[in-house]
Tab-separated table of C-alpha atoms in Angstrom:
chain	number	residue	atom	x	y	z
U	86	MET	CA	-1.382	68.627	-3.841
U	87	VAL	CA	-0.799	68.482	-7.686
U	88	THR	CA	-3.289	66.652	-9.786
U	89	LEU	CA	-2.769	65.429	-13.119
U	90	PRO	CA	-5.459	65.869	-15.885
U	91	GLY	CA	-7.983	62.884	-16.213
U	92	MET	CA	-7.595	61.941	-12.411
U	93	SER	CA	-9.953	62.419	-9.938
U	94	GLU	CA	-9.366	63.279	-6.220
U	95	ASP	CA	-11.928	60.568	-5.078
U	96	PRO	CA	-10.168	57.553	-3.819
U	97	PRO	CA	-10.502	54.627	-6.220
U	98	SER	CA	-13.562	52.363	-5.547
U	99	ASP	CA	-13.141	48.722	-4.510
U	100	PRO	CA	-12.867	46.494	-7.613
U	101	LEU	CA	-14.122	43.478	-5.728
U	102	ALA	CA	-17.359	45.509	-4.755
U	103	ARG	CA	-17.685	46.640	-8.380
U	104	LEU	CA	-17.410	42.952	-9.456
U	105	GLY	CA	-19.798	41.778	-6.765
U	106	GLU	CA	-22.518	44.232	-7.960
U	107	LYS	CA	-21.998	43.189	-11.524
U	108	LEU	CA	-22.368	39.638	-10.609
U	109	ASP	CA	-25.438	40.354	-8.567
U	110	LYS	CA	-27.188	42.365	-11.681
U	111	ALA	CA	-26.265	39.270	-13.920
U	112	GLN	CA	-27.646	36.647	-11.609
U	113	ALA	CA	-30.857	38.566	-10.999
U	114	GLY	CA	-31.853	38.203	-14.606
U	115	ARG	CA	-31.364	34.342	-14.742
U	116	PRO	CA	-33.747	31.753	-13.877
U	117	PRO	CA	-32.792	29.628	-10.815
U	118	VAL	CA	-30.932	26.557	-11.584
U	119	ARG	CA	-32.231	23.034	-10.441
U	120	ARG	CA	-29.468	20.852	-8.976
U	121	ALA	CA	-29.364	17.045	-8.569
U	122	GLY	CA	-28.836	17.289	-4.972
U	123	GLY	CA	-32.414	17.956	-4.542
U	124	ASN	CA	-33.616	14.737	-5.839
U	125	PRO	CA	-32.536	11.448	-4.024
U	126	GLY	CA	-34.293	9.418	-6.649
U	127	MET	CA	-32.128	10.809	-9.150
U	128	GLN	CA	-28.825	10.355	-7.153
U	129	GLN	CA	-29.760	6.606	-6.403
U	130	GLY	CA	-30.336	6.205	-10.175
U	131	LEU	CA	-27.043	7.660	-11.017
U	132	ALA	CA	-25.309	5.684	-8.392
U	133	LEU	CA	-26.816	2.432	-9.661
U	134	GLY	CA	-25.834	3.448	-13.171
U	135	LEU	CA	-22.309	4.065	-12.190
U	136	ARG	CA	-22.118	0.730	-10.136
U	137	ILE	CA	-23.317	-1.231	-13.030
U	138	GLY	CA	-20.902	0.293	-15.474
U	139	ILE	CA	-17.859	-0.155	-13.075
U	140	GLU	CA	-18.754	-3.688	-12.329
U	141	LEU	CA	-19.068	-4.664	-16.012
U	142	VAL	CA	-15.988	-3.049	-17.167
U	143	THR	CA	-13.970	-4.180	-14.075
U	144	ALA	CA	-14.958	-7.811	-14.540
U	145	VAL	CA	-13.907	-7.786	-18.291
U	146	VAL	CA	-10.602	-5.998	-17.571
U	147	VAL	CA	-9.472	-8.046	-14.676
U	148	SER	CA	-10.455	-11.372	-16.318
U	149	GLY	CA	-8.684	-10.301	-19.710
U	150	ALA	CA	-5.558	-9.328	-17.663
U	151	VAL	CA	-5.398	-12.491	-15.765
U	152	GLY	CA	-5.880	-14.476	-19.184
U	153	TRP	CA	-3.022	-12.306	-20.648
U	154	ALA	CA	-0.791	-13.085	-17.839
U	155	ILE	CA	-1.572	-16.891	-17.959
U	156	ASP	CA	-1.110	-17.108	-21.686
U	157	ARG	CA	2.281	-15.303	-21.273
U	158	TRP	CA	3.308	-17.701	-18.674
U	159	LEU	CA	2.175	-20.871	-20.527
U	160	GLY	CA	2.850	-19.756	-24.070
U	161	THR	CA	-0.643	-20.556	-25.093
U	162	ARG	CA	-1.575	-17.082	-26.862
U	163	PRO	CA	-4.276	-16.100	-27.362
U	164	TRP	CA	-6.496	-19.046	-26.064
U	165	VAL	CA	-6.597	-18.643	-22.312
U	166	MET	CA	-7.139	-14.844	-22.671
U	167	LEU	CA	-10.210	-15.420	-25.030
U	168	VAL	CA	-11.669	-17.858	-22.615
U	169	MET	CA	-11.057	-15.441	-19.666
U	170	LEU	CA	-12.644	-12.714	-21.522
U	171	ILE	CA	-15.630	-14.673	-22.309
U	172	LEU	CA	-15.975	-15.698	-18.588
U	173	GLY	CA	-15.331	-11.993	-17.598
U	174	ILE	CA	-18.115	-10.835	-19.704
U	175	ALA	CA	-20.420	-13.529	-18.291
U	176	ALA	CA	-19.461	-12.688	-14.816
U	177	GLY	CA	-19.748	-8.871	-15.544
U	178	MET	CA	-23.443	-9.662	-16.910
U	179	LEU	CA	-24.283	-11.748	-13.930
U	180	ASN	CA	-23.245	-8.857	-11.538
U	181	VAL	CA	-25.362	-6.445	-13.486
U	182	TYR	CA	-28.307	-8.667	-13.327
U	183	ARG	CA	-27.883	-8.975	-9.484
U	184	ALA	CA	-27.489	-5.428	-9.016
U	185	VAL	CA	-30.584	-4.618	-10.965
U	186	THR	CA	-32.731	-7.130	-9.449
U	187	GLY	CA	-31.418	-6.863	-6.028
U	188	ALA	CA	-30.320	-10.573	-6.015
U	189	SER	CA	-27.224	-10.033	-3.954
U	190	MET	CA	-28.022	-12.647	-1.236
U	191	ALA	CA	-26.352	-15.836	-0.855
U	192	VAL	CA	-26.894	-18.977	-3.140
U	193	GLY	CA	-30.077	-20.867	-1.969
U	194	TYR	CA	-31.326	-18.093	0.108
U	195	LYS	CA	-34.818	-16.860	-0.763
U	196	ALA	CA	-36.140	-13.769	1.146
U	197	PRO	CA	-39.625	-14.197	2.605
U	198	PRO	CA	-42.391	-12.187	0.815
U	199	PRO	CA	-43.173	-9.010	2.498
U	200	GLU	CA	-46.398	-8.863	4.585
U	201	ARG	CA	-48.854	-5.833	3.878
U	202	GLY	CA	-49.084	-3.507	6.788
U	203	ALA	CA	-46.361	-5.074	8.772
U	204	GLY	CA	-42.634	-4.127	8.966
U	205	TRP	CA	-39.897	-6.516	9.746
U	206	ALA	CA	-40.040	-5.945	13.569
U	207	ALA	CA	-43.749	-6.969	13.517
U	208	ARG	CA	-43.086	-10.436	11.897
U	209	LYS	CA	-43.186	-13.446	13.889
U	210	PRO	CA	-40.055	-15.800	13.841
U	211	ASN	CA	-40.148	-19.011	11.814
U	212	ASP	CA	-40.713	-21.802	14.237
U	213	ASP	CA	-39.903	-24.529	11.647
U	214	GLU	CA	-36.098	-23.942	11.805
U	215	ASP	CA	-34.032	-26.457	13.699
U	216	CYS	CA	-31.026	-24.278	14.129
């Protein structure tokens, strides 16, 4: 077998194995990374924030689009769109208020105050209801 200068007779080492070794060395010197997946409170806060933002933006965009369509149909530009934008902003703020306070129940419904030391299953039913 003929060998050229600068070439070794050893088989070439696996490039993926060398890369893996380099990565292991580089990661060994770094501090561990904390991820958001380990904190449920942070995930709930992020979910609530995204929900609030999406509800507010959606209410304004949908009401503006409906107002623009009505204005175009009736030829009353820009008055209906301005009124609908104001109503959309108000509806978006109401949705944000309901999401933050947890007031997503039906109108006129008031949740009973929680009793200390007793869960929902331990509560007695209200006997003053006729239905």
